[in-house]
Coordinates of C-alpha atoms in Angstrom, one line a residue:
M255 CA 10.9 31.7 -46.6
A256 CA 7.6 30.0 -46.4
T257 CA 9.1 26.8 -47.7
E258 CA 11.8 27.0 -45.0
T259 CA 9.2 27.6 -42.3
L260 CA 7.1 24.6 -43.4
K261 CA 10.3 22.5 -43.4
S262 CA 11.2 23.7 -40.0
N263 CA 7.7 23.0 -38.6
A264 CA 7.7 19.6 -40.2
G265 CA 11.1 18.9 -38.8
G266 CA 9.9 19.8 -35.3
A267 CA 6.8 17.6 -35.6
T268 CA 9.0 14.8 -36.8
G269 CA 11.4 15.3 -34.0
L270 CA 8.6 15.2 -31.4
R271 CA 7.2 12.1 -33.0
R272 CA 10.6 10.4 -33.1
V273 CA 11.2 11.2 -29.4
L274 CA 7.8 9.7 -28.5
L275 CA 8.2 6.6 -30.7
D276 CA 11.7 5.9 -29.7
N277 CA 10.7 6.1 -26.0
G278 CA 7.9 3.6 -25.3
A279 CA 7.5 4.5 -21.6
L280 CA 7.3 8.2 -22.4
S281 CA 4.7 7.5 -25.1
A282 CA 2.7 5.4 -22.6
L283 CA 2.8 8.2 -20.1
V284 CA 1.7 10.8 -22.6
V285 CA -1.2 8.5 -23.7
L286 CA -2.3 8.1 -20.1
L287 CA -2.1 11.8 -19.4
V288 CA -4.3 12.6 -22.4
A289 CA -6.8 9.7 -21.7
M290 CA -7.2 10.7 -18.0
S291 CA -7.5 14.4 -18.9
L292 CA -10.3 13.5 -21.3
L293 CA -12.1 11.2 -18.9
S294 CA -11.9 13.3 -15.7
G295 CA -12.2 17.1 -15.5
D296 CA -10.5 16.9 -12.1
F297 CA -7.3 15.2 -13.4
L298 CA -5.5 18.1 -15.1
T299 CA -5.5 20.5 -12.2
T300 CA -2.4 21.9 -10.4
Q301 CA -3.4 20.3 -7.1
N302 CA -4.0 16.9 -8.5
L303 CA -0.8 16.9 -10.5
L304 CA 1.1 17.7 -7.4
N305 CA -0.8 14.8 -5.7
V306 CA 0.5 12.5 -8.5
G307 CA 4.0 13.7 -7.9
V308 CA 3.7 13.1 -4.1
Q309 CA 2.2 9.7 -4.7
A310 CA 5.0 8.7 -7.1
A311 CA 7.8 9.9 -4.8
V312 CA 8.3 6.9 -2.6
T313 CA 8.1 4.4 -5.4
A314 CA 10.4 6.4 -7.6
I315 CA 13.1 6.7 -4.8
L316 CA 12.9 3.0 -4.2
A317 CA 13.0 2.3 -7.9
F318 CA 16.1 4.6 -8.5
G319 CA 18.0 2.3 -6.0
V320 CA 16.6 -0.8 -7.7
T321 CA 17.8 0.5 -11.0
F322 CA 21.4 0.1 -10.0
V323 CA 20.8 -3.5 -9.1
I324 CA 18.8 -4.4 -12.3
V325 CA 21.3 -2.6 -14.6
S326 CA 23.9 -5.0 -13.1
A327 CA 21.7 -8.0 -13.8
G328 CA 20.5 -8.4 -10.2
I329 CA 17.3 -8.1 -8.3
D330 CA 16.4 -6.6 -4.9
L331 CA 13.1 -7.8 -3.3
S332 CA 14.0 -6.3 0.1
V333 CA 13.7 -2.6 -0.5
G334 CA 10.2 -2.2 0.9
S335 CA 11.1 -4.0 4.2
V336 CA 14.4 -2.1 4.4
A337 CA 12.5 1.2 4.0
A338 CA 10.1 0.2 6.9
L339 CA 13.1 -0.9 9.1
S340 CA 15.0 2.3 8.5
A341 CA 12.0 4.5 9.3
T342 CA 11.4 2.4 12.5
V343 CA 15.0 2.8 13.6
L344 CA 14.8 6.6 13.1
A345 CA 11.6 6.9 15.1
W346 CA 12.6 4.5 17.9
S347 CA 16.1 6.0 18.4
A348 CA 14.8 9.6 18.4
T349 CA 11.8 8.9 20.7
S350 CA 12.3 5.9 22.9
E351 CA 16.1 6.2 23.1
G352 CA 16.3 10.0 23.1
L353 CA 19.0 10.4 20.5
P354 CA 19.4 13.7 18.7
V355 CA 17.4 13.7 15.5
W356 CA 20.5 14.2 13.3
L357 CA 22.1 11.1 14.8
A358 CA 18.9 9.1 14.5
I359 CA 18.7 10.0 10.7
V360 CA 22.4 8.9 10.3
L361 CA 21.5 5.7 12.1
A362 CA 18.5 5.1 9.9
V363 CA 20.5 5.7 6.7
G364 CA 23.3 3.5 8.1
T365 CA 20.7 0.7 8.7
G366 CA 19.6 0.8 5.0
I367 CA 23.2 0.7 3.8
A368 CA 24.0 -2.2 6.1
C369 CA 21.1 -4.2 4.8
G370 CA 22.3 -3.5 1.3
F371 CA 25.8 -4.6 2.2
V372 CA 24.5 -7.8 3.7
N373 CA 22.6 -8.5 0.4
G374 CA 25.8 -7.8 -1.5
L375 CA 27.8 -10.1 0.7
L376 CA 25.3 -12.9 0.3
V377 CA 25.3 -12.5 -3.5
S378 CA 29.0 -11.8 -4.1
Y379 CA 30.7 -14.0 -1.5
G380 CA 27.9 -16.3 -0.4
K381 CA 27.1 -17.1 -4.1
L382 CA 23.4 -16.9 -3.3
P383 CA 21.1 -16.0 -6.2
P384 CA 20.0 -12.4 -5.8
F385 CA 16.4 -13.5 -5.6
I386 CA 17.0 -15.7 -2.6
A387 CA 19.4 -13.4 -0.8
T388 CA 17.1 -10.3 -1.0
L389 CA 14.0 -12.5 -0.3
A390 CA 15.7 -13.5 3.0
M391 CA 16.5 -9.8 3.8
L392 CA 12.8 -8.9 3.0
S393 CA 11.8 -11.3 5.9
V394 CA 14.6 -10.3 8.2
A395 CA 14.1 -6.5 7.9
R396 CA 10.3 -6.8 8.2
G397 CA 10.8 -8.9 11.4
L398 CA 13.2 -6.5 12.9
S399 CA 10.9 -3.7 12.2
L400 CA 8.1 -5.5 14.1
V401 CA 10.5 -6.4 17.0
I402 CA 11.8 -2.9 17.5
S403 CA 8.3 -1.4 17.3
Q404 CA 6.5 -4.2 19.1
G405 CA 4.0 -4.2 16.3
S406 CA 2.8 -0.6 17.0
P407 CA 3.4 2.6 15.0
I408 CA 6.0 5.0 16.5
P409 CA 5.4 8.7 16.3
F410 CA 7.9 10.5 14.0
P411 CA 10.0 13.4 15.3
D412 CA 8.4 16.8 14.2
S413 CA 11.6 18.1 12.7
V414 CA 11.7 15.1 10.3
S415 CA 8.0 15.0 9.6
N416 CA 8.5 18.3 7.8
L417 CA 9.7 16.2 4.9
G418 CA 6.1 15.3 4.3
D419 CA 5.0 19.0 4.2
T420 CA 5.1 21.6 1.5
I421 CA 7.3 24.6 0.7
G422 CA 5.4 27.8 0.3
G423 CA 2.2 26.0 0.9
W424 CA 2.1 24.3 -2.5
L425 CA 5.4 22.6 -3.5
P426 CA 5.6 19.2 -1.8
V427 CA 8.9 18.3 -0.2
P428 CA 8.6 14.6 -1.3
V429 CA 8.7 15.7 -4.9
I430 CA 11.8 17.7 -4.3
V431 CA 13.5 14.7 -2.7
M432 CA 12.4 12.5 -5.6
I433 CA 13.9 14.9 -8.2
A434 CA 17.1 15.2 -6.1
M435 CA 17.5 11.4 -5.8
G436 CA 16.8 11.1 -9.6
L437 CA 19.5 13.5 -10.4
V438 CA 21.9 11.6 -8.1
T439 CA 21.0 8.4 -9.9
A440 CA 21.5 9.9 -13.3
L441 CA 24.9 11.2 -12.2
I442 CA 26.0 7.9 -10.8
L443 CA 25.0 5.9 -13.9
G444 CA 26.3 8.4 -16.4
R445 CA 29.3 10.0 -14.9
T446 CA 31.0 7.7 -12.4
Y447 CA 33.2 4.7 -12.5
I448 CA 30.7 2.6 -10.4
G449 CA 28.0 3.5 -12.9
R450 CA 30.0 2.3 -15.9
S451 CA 30.8 -0.8 -13.9
M452 CA 27.1 -1.6 -13.4
Y453 CA 26.6 -1.6 -17.2
A454 CA 29.6 -3.7 -17.7
I455 CA 28.7 -6.3 -15.1
G456 CA 25.0 -6.4 -16.4
G457 CA 26.2 -6.7 -20.0
N458 CA 28.6 -9.6 -19.4
E459 CA 29.8 -10.3 -15.8
E460 CA 32.6 -12.6 -16.9
A461 CA 33.9 -10.2 -19.5
A462 CA 33.9 -7.4 -16.9
R463 CA 35.9 -9.6 -14.5
L464 CA 38.4 -10.5 -17.1
S465 CA 38.8 -6.8 -18.0
G466 CA 40.0 -6.0 -14.5
L467 CA 36.8 -5.0 -12.7
R468 CA 36.6 -6.2 -9.1
V469 CA 33.0 -7.5 -9.6
K470 CA 32.5 -8.7 -6.0
R471 CA 33.4 -5.3 -4.5
Q472 CA 31.3 -3.5 -7.1
K473 CA 28.3 -5.6 -6.2
L474 CA 28.8 -4.6 -2.5
V475 CA 28.6 -1.0 -3.5
I476 CA 25.6 -1.6 -5.8
Y477 CA 23.5 -3.3 -3.2
G478 CA 24.6 -0.7 -0.6
L479 CA 23.3 2.0 -2.8
S480 CA 20.0 0.2 -3.2
G481 CA 19.8 0.1 0.7
L482 CA 20.7 3.8 0.9
F483 CA 17.9 4.8 -1.5
A484 CA 15.4 2.4 0.4
A485 CA 16.3 4.2 3.7
V486 CA 15.6 7.6 2.1
A487 CA 12.3 6.4 0.7
G488 CA 11.3 5.0 4.2
I489 CA 12.0 8.3 5.8
V490 CA 10.0 10.2 3.2
L491 CA 7.1 7.7 3.6
A492 CA 7.1 7.9 7.4
S493 CA 7.2 11.7 7.3
R494 CA 4.1 11.7 5.2
L495 CA 2.3 9.4 7.8
V496 CA 3.9 11.3 10.8
S497 CA 4.7 7.8 12.2
A498 CA 6.9 4.8 11.5
Q499 CA 4.6 2.0 10.5
P500 CA 6.2 -1.5 11.0
Q501 CA 4.0 -2.9 8.1
A502 CA 4.6 0.1 5.8
A503 CA 5.8 -0.3 2.2
Q504 CA 4.6 -3.9 1.8
G505 CA 4.6 -4.9 -1.8
Y506 CA 6.5 -1.7 -2.8
E507 CA 9.4 -3.7 -4.0
L508 CA 7.2 -5.0 -6.8
D509 CA 6.1 -1.5 -7.7
A510 CA 9.7 -0.4 -7.8
I511 CA 10.8 -3.3 -10.0
A512 CA 7.8 -2.6 -12.3
A513 CA 8.7 1.1 -12.5
V514 CA 12.3 0.2 -13.6
V515 CA 11.2 -2.3 -16.2
I516 CA 8.4 0.0 -17.6
G517 CA 11.1 2.6 -17.9
G518 CA 13.0 0.5 -20.4
A519 CA 15.5 -1.4 -18.2
S520 CA 16.2 -5.1 -19.0
L521 CA 16.0 -7.7 -16.2
A522 CA 18.9 -9.4 -18.1
G523 CA 21.0 -6.4 -17.2
G524 CA 23.1 -3.8 -19.0
V525 CA 20.2 -1.5 -19.9
G526 CA 18.4 1.2 -17.9
K527 CA 18.5 4.9 -17.0
A528 CA 17.2 7.3 -14.3
S529 CA 14.8 9.1 -16.6
G530 CA 13.1 5.9 -17.7
T531 CA 12.7 4.8 -14.1
L532 CA 11.1 8.1 -13.2
I533 CA 8.6 7.8 -16.1
G534 CA 7.8 4.2 -14.9
A535 CA 7.0 5.5 -11.4
L536 CA 4.9 8.3 -12.8
I537 CA 2.9 5.8 -15.0
L538 CA 2.0 3.8 -11.9
A539 CA 1.0 6.9 -10.0
V540 CA -1.1 8.4 -12.8
L541 CA -2.9 5.1 -13.2
R542 CA -3.8 4.8 -9.6
N543 CA -4.7 8.5 -9.3
G544 CA -6.8 8.6 -12.4
L545 CA -8.7 5.4 -11.7
N546 CA -9.6 6.7 -8.2
L547 CA -10.9 10.0 -9.8
L548 CA -12.9 7.9 -12.2
S549 CA -14.5 5.9 -9.4
V550 CA -13.3 2.7 -10.9
S551 CA -14.0 -0.3 -8.6
A552 CA -11.1 -1.1 -6.3
F553 CA -11.1 -4.7 -7.6
W554 CA -11.0 -3.7 -11.2
Q555 CA -8.3 -1.2 -10.6
Q556 CA -5.8 -4.0 -10.0
V557 CA -6.8 -5.7 -13.3
V558 CA -6.5 -2.4 -15.3
I559 CA -3.2 -1.5 -13.8
G560 CA -1.8 -4.9 -14.6
V561 CA -3.0 -4.8 -18.2
V562 CA -1.6 -1.3 -18.8
I563 CA 1.8 -2.2 -17.3
A564 CA 2.0 -5.2 -19.7
L565 CA 1.0 -3.1 -22.7
A566 CA 3.5 -0.4 -21.8
V567 CA 6.4 -2.9 -21.6
L568 CA 5.1 -4.8 -24.7
L569 CA 5.1 -1.5 -26.7
D570 CA 8.7 -0.8 -25.7
T571 CA 9.8 -4.4 -26.4
L572 CA 8.2 -4.5 -29.9
R573 CA 9.8 -1.1 -30.6
R574 CA 13.2 -2.5 -29.8
K575 CA 12.6 -5.6 -32.0
A576 CA 11.5 -3.3 -34.8
G577 CA 15.0 -1.7 -34.7
A578 CA 13.8 1.8 -34.3
T579 CA 16.6 4.3 -34.1
P580 CA 16.8 8.1 -34.7
G581 CA 18.6 7.5 -37.9
A582 CA 16.0 5.1 -39.2
S583 CA 13.2 7.5 -38.2
T584 CA 14.8 10.4 -40.0
G585 CA 15.3 8.3 -43.1
A586 CA 11.7 7.3 -43.1
A587 CA 10.5 10.8 -42.6
A588 CA 12.5 11.9 -45.6
G589 CA 10.9 9.3 -47.7
G590 CA 13.8 6.8 -47.4
G591 CA 11.5 3.8 -47.4
K592 CA 11.7 2.2 -44.0
K593 CA 8.1 3.0 -43.0
G594 CA 7.2 -0.5 -41.7
P595 CA 8.7 0.0 -38.1
Q596 CA 7.1 3.4 -37.8
V597 CA 3.7 2.2 -39.0
L598 CA 4.0 -0.7 -36.4
K599 CA 4.9 1.7 -33.6
L600 CA 2.1 4.1 -34.5
G601 CA -0.3 1.2 -34.6
L602 CA 0.9 -0.1 -31.2
A603 CA 0.5 3.5 -29.8
A604 CA -3.1 3.6 -31.1
V605 CA -3.9 0.2 -29.6
L606 CA -2.5 1.3 -26.3
V607 CA -4.6 4.5 -26.3
A608 CA -7.7 2.4 -27.2
A609 CA -6.9 -0.1 -24.5
V610 CA -6.5 2.5 -21.8
V611 CA -9.5 4.6 -22.7
G612 CA -11.7 1.5 -23.4
A613 CA -10.7 -0.3 -20.2
V614 CA -11.2 2.7 -18.0
S615 CA -14.5 3.7 -19.6
F616 CA -15.8 0.2 -19.5
F617 CA -14.9 -0.5 -15.9
N618 CA -15.7 3.0 -14.7
N619 CA -18.8 2.7 -12.5
G620 CA -19.4 6.4 -13.3
S621 CA -21.7 8.9 -11.6
S622 CA -25.4 9.1 -11.6
G623 CA -25.2 12.7 -12.9
T624 CA -25.7 14.4 -9.6
S625 CA -23.3 16.9 -8.2
T626 CA -23.2 15.3 -4.8
K627 CA -20.2 13.0 -4.4
I628 CA -19.0 11.2 -1.3
G629 CA -15.7 9.3 -1.1
M630 CA -15.2 6.3 1.2
S631 CA -11.8 4.8 1.9
L632 CA -11.9 1.4 3.6
S633 CA -8.8 -0.1 5.2
T634 CA -9.3 -3.3 3.2
L635 CA -11.9 -5.2 1.1
N636 CA -10.2 -8.5 1.7
N637 CA -12.3 -9.1 4.7
P638 CA -16.1 -9.9 4.7
F639 CA -16.6 -7.4 7.5
F640 CA -15.6 -4.4 5.4
V641 CA -17.3 -5.8 2.4
Q642 CA -20.5 -5.7 4.4
M643 CA -19.8 -2.2 5.5
K644 CA -19.4 -1.2 1.9
E645 CA -22.7 -2.8 1.0
G646 CA -24.5 -1.0 3.8
A647 CA -22.9 2.3 2.7
Q648 CA -23.8 1.8 -1.0
A649 CA -27.4 0.9 -0.1
E650 CA -27.8 4.1 2.0
A651 CA -26.1 6.2 -0.7
K652 CA -28.5 5.0 -3.3
K653 CA -31.4 5.7 -1.0
A654 CA -30.1 9.2 -0.4
G655 CA -29.5 9.9 -4.1
V656 CA -25.7 10.6 -3.7
D657 CA -22.7 9.2 -5.6
L658 CA -20.5 7.1 -3.4
T659 CA -17.0 6.2 -4.5
V660 CA -15.4 3.3 -2.5
T661 CA -11.7 2.7 -2.5
D662 CA -9.6 -0.2 -1.0
A663 CA -6.4 0.8 1.0
Q664 CA -5.4 -2.8 1.1
N665 CA -4.2 -2.3 4.8
D666 CA -1.6 0.2 3.5
A667 CA -1.6 3.5 5.4
S668 CA 0.3 5.2 2.6
Q669 CA -2.1 4.1 -0.1
Q670 CA -5.0 5.3 2.0
T671 CA -3.3 8.7 2.4
N672 CA -3.1 8.9 -1.4
Q673 CA -6.8 8.0 -1.8
L674 CA -7.8 10.8 0.7
Q675 CA -5.7 13.3 -1.1
N676 CA -7.4 12.3 -4.4
F677 CA -10.8 12.7 -2.8
T678 CA -9.9 16.1 -1.5
G679 CA -8.4 17.2 -4.9
E680 CA -11.6 15.8 -6.6
G681 CA -13.8 18.1 -4.5
M682 CA -15.8 15.5 -2.7
K683 CA -18.6 17.0 -0.7
S684 CA -17.8 14.6 2.2
I685 CA -15.3 11.8 2.9
I686 CA -15.8 8.7 5.0
V687 CA -12.6 7.0 6.2
N688 CA -12.1 3.7 7.9
P689 CA -8.4 4.2 8.9
V690 CA -5.7 1.6 8.5
D691 CA -4.0 3.5 11.3
S692 CA -5.6 6.4 13.3
D693 CA -2.3 8.4 13.5
A694 CA -1.2 7.9 9.9
V695 CA -4.4 9.1 8.4
G696 CA -4.1 12.4 10.3
P697 CA -2.2 14.5 7.7
A698 CA -4.6 13.6 4.9
V699 CA -7.6 14.4 7.0
R700 CA -6.1 17.7 7.9
G701 CA -5.8 18.4 4.2
A702 CA -9.6 17.8 3.9
N703 CA -10.2 20.0 6.9
K704 CA -8.3 22.9 5.1
S705 CA -10.7 22.4 2.1
D706 CA -13.7 22.5 4.4
I707 CA -14.7 18.9 3.5
P708 CA -16.3 17.1 6.4
V709 CA -14.7 13.8 7.3
I710 CA -16.6 10.9 8.9
A711 CA -14.5 8.3 10.7
A712 CA -15.9 4.8 10.5
D713 CA -15.1 1.9 12.9
R714 CA -11.9 3.5 13.9
G715 CA -11.1 7.1 15.1
V716 CA -8.8 9.7 13.5
N717 CA -6.0 11.2 15.6
K718 CA -4.4 14.7 15.2
A719 CA -7.1 15.9 12.9
K720 CA -10.8 16.8 13.0
A721 CA -13.5 14.3 12.2
A722 CA -17.1 15.6 12.1
T723 CA -18.2 12.3 13.9
L724 CA -17.0 8.9 14.7
V725 CA -19.3 6.0 13.8
A726 CA -17.9 3.0 15.5
S727 CA -18.3 -0.2 17.5
D728 CA -16.4 -0.2 20.7
N729 CA -13.6 -2.6 20.0
V730 CA -12.2 -2.5 23.5
A731 CA -15.6 -3.3 24.9
G732 CA -16.0 -6.0 22.4
G733 CA -12.7 -7.6 23.5
K734 CA -13.9 -7.5 27.1
L735 CA -17.1 -9.2 26.1
A736 CA -15.2 -11.9 24.2
A737 CA -13.0 -12.5 27.3
K738 CA -16.0 -12.8 29.6
T739 CA -17.9 -15.1 27.2
L740 CA -14.9 -17.5 26.7
A741 CA -14.1 -17.5 30.4
E742 CA -17.6 -18.3 31.5
K743 CA -17.8 -21.1 28.9
L744 CA -14.6 -22.6 30.4
G745 CA -15.9 -22.3 33.9
G746 CA -13.1 -19.8 34.8
K747 CA -10.3 -22.4 34.4
G748 CA -8.2 -23.4 31.4
K749 CA -5.5 -22.7 28.9
I750 CA -6.2 -20.5 25.9
V751 CA -4.4 -19.0 22.9
T752 CA -5.1 -15.8 21.1
L753 CA -4.8 -15.1 17.3
Q754 CA -4.0 -11.4 16.7
G755 CA -4.7 -9.3 13.6
V756 CA -2.4 -7.2 11.5
A757 CA 0.3 -5.9 13.8
G758 CA 0.0 -2.2 14.4
T759 CA -3.6 -1.7 13.2
S760 CA -6.1 0.0 15.5
A761 CA -8.5 -2.9 15.4
S762 CA -6.0 -5.4 16.5
R763 CA -4.6 -3.2 19.3
E764 CA -8.0 -2.3 20.7
R765 CA -9.5 -5.8 20.6
G766 CA -6.4 -7.3 22.1
K767 CA -6.3 -4.7 24.8
G768 CA -10.0 -5.3 25.7
F769 CA -9.5 -9.0 25.8
A770 CA -6.3 -8.8 27.9
E771 CA -8.1 -6.5 30.4
G772 CA -11.2 -8.8 30.5
I773 CA -9.3 -12.0 31.0
K774 CA -7.4 -10.6 34.0
E775 CA -10.6 -11.0 36.0
Y776 CA -10.3 -14.8 35.7
P777 CA -7.0 -15.8 37.3
G778 CA -7.7 -19.5 36.6
I779 CA -7.4 -18.9 32.9
K780 CA -3.9 -18.8 31.4
V781 CA -3.0 -17.4 28.0
V782 CA -0.3 -19.7 26.9
A783 CA 0.4 -18.3 23.5
S784 CA -0.4 -15.2 21.3
Q785 CA 0.5 -15.1 17.7
P786 CA -0.4 -12.8 14.8
A787 CA -2.4 -14.3 11.9
D788 CA -3.1 -11.0 10.1
F789 CA -6.9 -11.2 10.1
D790 CA -6.5 -14.0 7.5
R791 CA -8.3 -17.4 7.5
T792 CA -5.4 -19.3 5.8
K793 CA -2.9 -17.8 8.2
G794 CA -5.3 -18.6 11.1
L795 CA -5.2 -22.2 10.0
D796 CA -1.4 -22.4 9.8
V797 CA -0.7 -20.5 13.0
M798 CA -3.3 -22.6 14.9
T799 CA -1.8 -25.8 13.6
N800 CA 1.6 -24.8 14.9
L801 CA 0.3 -23.7 18.3
M802 CA -1.5 -27.0 18.8
Q803 CA 1.9 -28.8 18.5
S804 CA 3.4 -26.8 21.3
N805 CA 0.3 -26.4 23.4
P806 CA -1.6 -29.7 23.2
G807 CA -3.6 -29.0 26.3
I808 CA -5.5 -25.8 25.3
N809 CA -9.3 -25.7 25.6
G810 CA -10.0 -22.2 24.4
V811 CA -9.2 -19.8 21.5
F812 CA -9.9 -16.1 21.0
A813 CA -9.4 -14.7 17.5
E814 CA -9.6 -11.0 16.8
N815 CA -11.8 -11.6 13.8
D816 CA -14.0 -14.4 12.4
E817 CA -11.7 -15.2 9.5
M818 CA -8.9 -16.2 11.9
A819 CA -11.4 -18.0 14.1
L820 CA -12.7 -20.1 11.2
G821 CA -9.1 -21.0 10.2
A822 CA -8.4 -22.0 13.8
A823 CA -11.6 -24.1 13.9
K824 CA -10.4 -25.8 10.7
A825 CA -7.0 -26.7 12.3
L826 CA -8.8 -28.0 15.4
G827 CA -11.0 -30.3 13.4
N828 CA -13.3 -32.4 15.6
K829 CA -12.0 -30.6 18.7
A830 CA -13.6 -27.3 17.7
G831 CA -16.9 -26.8 19.5
K832 CA -16.3 -29.8 21.7
S833 CA -13.1 -29.9 23.7
V834 CA -12.0 -26.5 22.5
S835 CA -14.2 -23.5 22.5
V836 CA -13.4 -20.8 19.8
V837 CA -14.7 -17.2 20.0
G838 CA -14.4 -14.8 17.0
F839 CA -15.1 -11.2 16.4
D840 CA -17.2 -9.4 13.7
G841 CA -20.3 -11.5 13.2
T842 CA -19.6 -12.1 9.5
P843 CA -22.0 -14.4 7.6
D844 CA -19.5 -17.3 7.6
G845 CA -18.9 -16.7 11.3
L846 CA -22.5 -16.8 12.2
K847 CA -23.0 -20.0 10.2
A848 CA -20.2 -21.6 12.2
V849 CA -21.8 -20.4 15.5
E850 CA -25.1 -22.0 14.3
T851 CA -23.4 -25.3 13.6
G852 CA -21.4 -25.2 16.8
T853 CA -18.0 -25.0 15.3
L854 CA -17.5 -21.6 16.9
Y855 CA -18.8 -21.1 20.3
A856 CA -19.5 -17.3 19.9
S857 CA -18.7 -14.2 17.8
V858 CA -18.8 -10.6 18.9
A859 CA -21.1 -9.1 16.2
Q860 CA -20.6 -5.6 15.1
Q861 CA -23.4 -5.1 12.6
P862 CA -21.1 -3.8 9.8
K863 CA -23.9 -3.0 7.3
E864 CA -25.5 -0.8 10.0
L865 CA -22.2 0.8 10.6
G866 CA -21.8 1.6 6.8
R867 CA -25.4 2.8 6.6
I868 CA -25.0 5.2 9.6
A869 CA -21.7 6.5 8.3
V870 CA -23.3 7.6 5.0
Q871 CA -26.3 9.1 6.8
N872 CA -23.9 11.3 8.9
A873 CA -21.8 12.2 5.8
V874 CA -24.9 13.5 4.0
K875 CA -25.9 15.5 7.1
A876 CA -22.4 17.0 7.6
M877 CA -22.1 18.1 4.0
R878 CA -25.5 19.8 4.1
G879 CA -24.4 21.7 7.2
K880 CA -26.6 19.9 9.7
D881 CA -25.4 19.1 13.2
V882 CA -24.0 15.6 13.8
E883 CA -23.2 13.9 17.0
E884 CA -19.5 13.7 17.9
T885 CA -19.7 10.0 18.4
V886 CA -22.2 7.4 17.2
K887 CA -21.8 4.0 18.8
V888 CA -23.1 1.0 17.0
P889 CA -23.8 -1.7 19.7
V890 CA -21.7 -4.9 19.8
K891 CA -23.4 -8.1 20.9
V892 CA -22.3 -11.6 21.7
V893 CA -23.8 -14.1 19.3
T894 CA -24.1 -17.7 20.5
K895 CA -26.1 -20.7 19.3
K896 CA -29.0 -19.5 21.5
N897 CA -29.5 -16.1 19.7
V898 CA -27.8 -16.6 16.3
A899 CA -31.2 -16.7 14.6
D900 CA -31.7 -13.1 15.5
F901 CA -28.6 -12.0 13.5
S902 CA -28.6 -14.4 10.6

């Protein structure tokens, strides 16, 4: 009896080991869960694990649709844009056009399917490579989303926004939708004619055609399914943000493809399954969640995530090359002699554990051992203004003796929502948020409100939620100052162009609104062109170069930040500061240098370091129960060559 029990236990252990070793993605997920649990006491809590599920939901739903395409040896780069377009169509049709919500949902899902069918037509009948066809759709769908929304977020109908809520106050609806879509995917792949066709086409398209499969028609259905899943993902994402964001889900197509490949699918086609895709999406979510909890630098997070993704896929690839099968594993366990592949796999698993733990531990900027922790989520760190804000906040946090964790939302409202949920689950004493969008951040801030965590809004306000205080420059007033400064420089007459920031963001809307209102007071000045350059210097250079061709007589430029202004000045060459006056916004170091040399005529300085410093001051006051002012305004000032020395 004892011998039989020992054999049974040994068999169970061997079975578990075989399951883990024969599924590289699952092994990687288990390793990550163990590593994060050891490194962070906040990781293995019910609330945080639910957060991980919610944060994986949109990527997983997109990835399920992409699984169909990859199994059939295709690729779909358009799913992120199709998701944004579908959500925008739903919000627009239900609000602006007054359609019943059920009809708006049908229209949104139909939009996703239609985009998928167009992809399928281009690939099957147009003979375009899937990469090119779906890349074109990526641009078209994103452009249509911006056209319909006019670049601004559209509020989501309340009845659909419930998809972003919870059932019973704890079970998130996005997780339920993710599981349901996963089951549908597994059913289609494993139990239907179209599923078997996907594997046949991916394995050998010509053989599939010769065996009687109507390959072209099958591809239409395959890409249509991908579009359908993208539409569902877009609706779930927008419901979390209670608004349809025209710039939502940027880059999500890469996460979706990564999840499918991490899950064991082959880009060559013929291999892939729903469970593997789900595991791949969970790996990405666990990584981002865990690294946030560990206060790993936002810049290093991207490096660590890339390395771990590569290691996870490498482990699975080497496992396949080693020829691991259940039979081989059983034989080895019984002493059959084929121990080489198992030793290799165990060694690779150990290397992966060491890599994850070592990388996270090394790059973790840690805590100073105090119990006072503050979280700060910035809209982007790819902009000198927000880098300076971070520096001012870190200096003040060090002075106050508190631990400050800074995260980068990368201008993605969904990613910022995830970061705020992580801060809340981690039990931060106070949270500072610089919103990507004031409406989209509302639900996450309400979550912090329920946990009695004071929230400080920095630079941009928070809508539909309670912020203890708003520390901000007045962007509208700054836009008016910029208009007055440029108009007076031109003597009240001239032709000007404006370079706009990221469509839909609060900063771009407010600065543009202030400038438009201010320039109306000068009827002799005509705005001949306005184009977005996404707050980016390179795009500012390209857009300005194009505008110069169609508007050769311009003598003024207003850019909604210094980065775009510097790009415009580069495009203008010798004209900048002489025949064409350029006014920027932010007062960044590079911008001030350009003002000093005369390349830029002026910049509206916001003093970002001061803004970050005051935000931390108020966060510390609020968490200690002290009274804070409802609004703290950091003055904006026009910097010209005459007074630039006072700011440099």
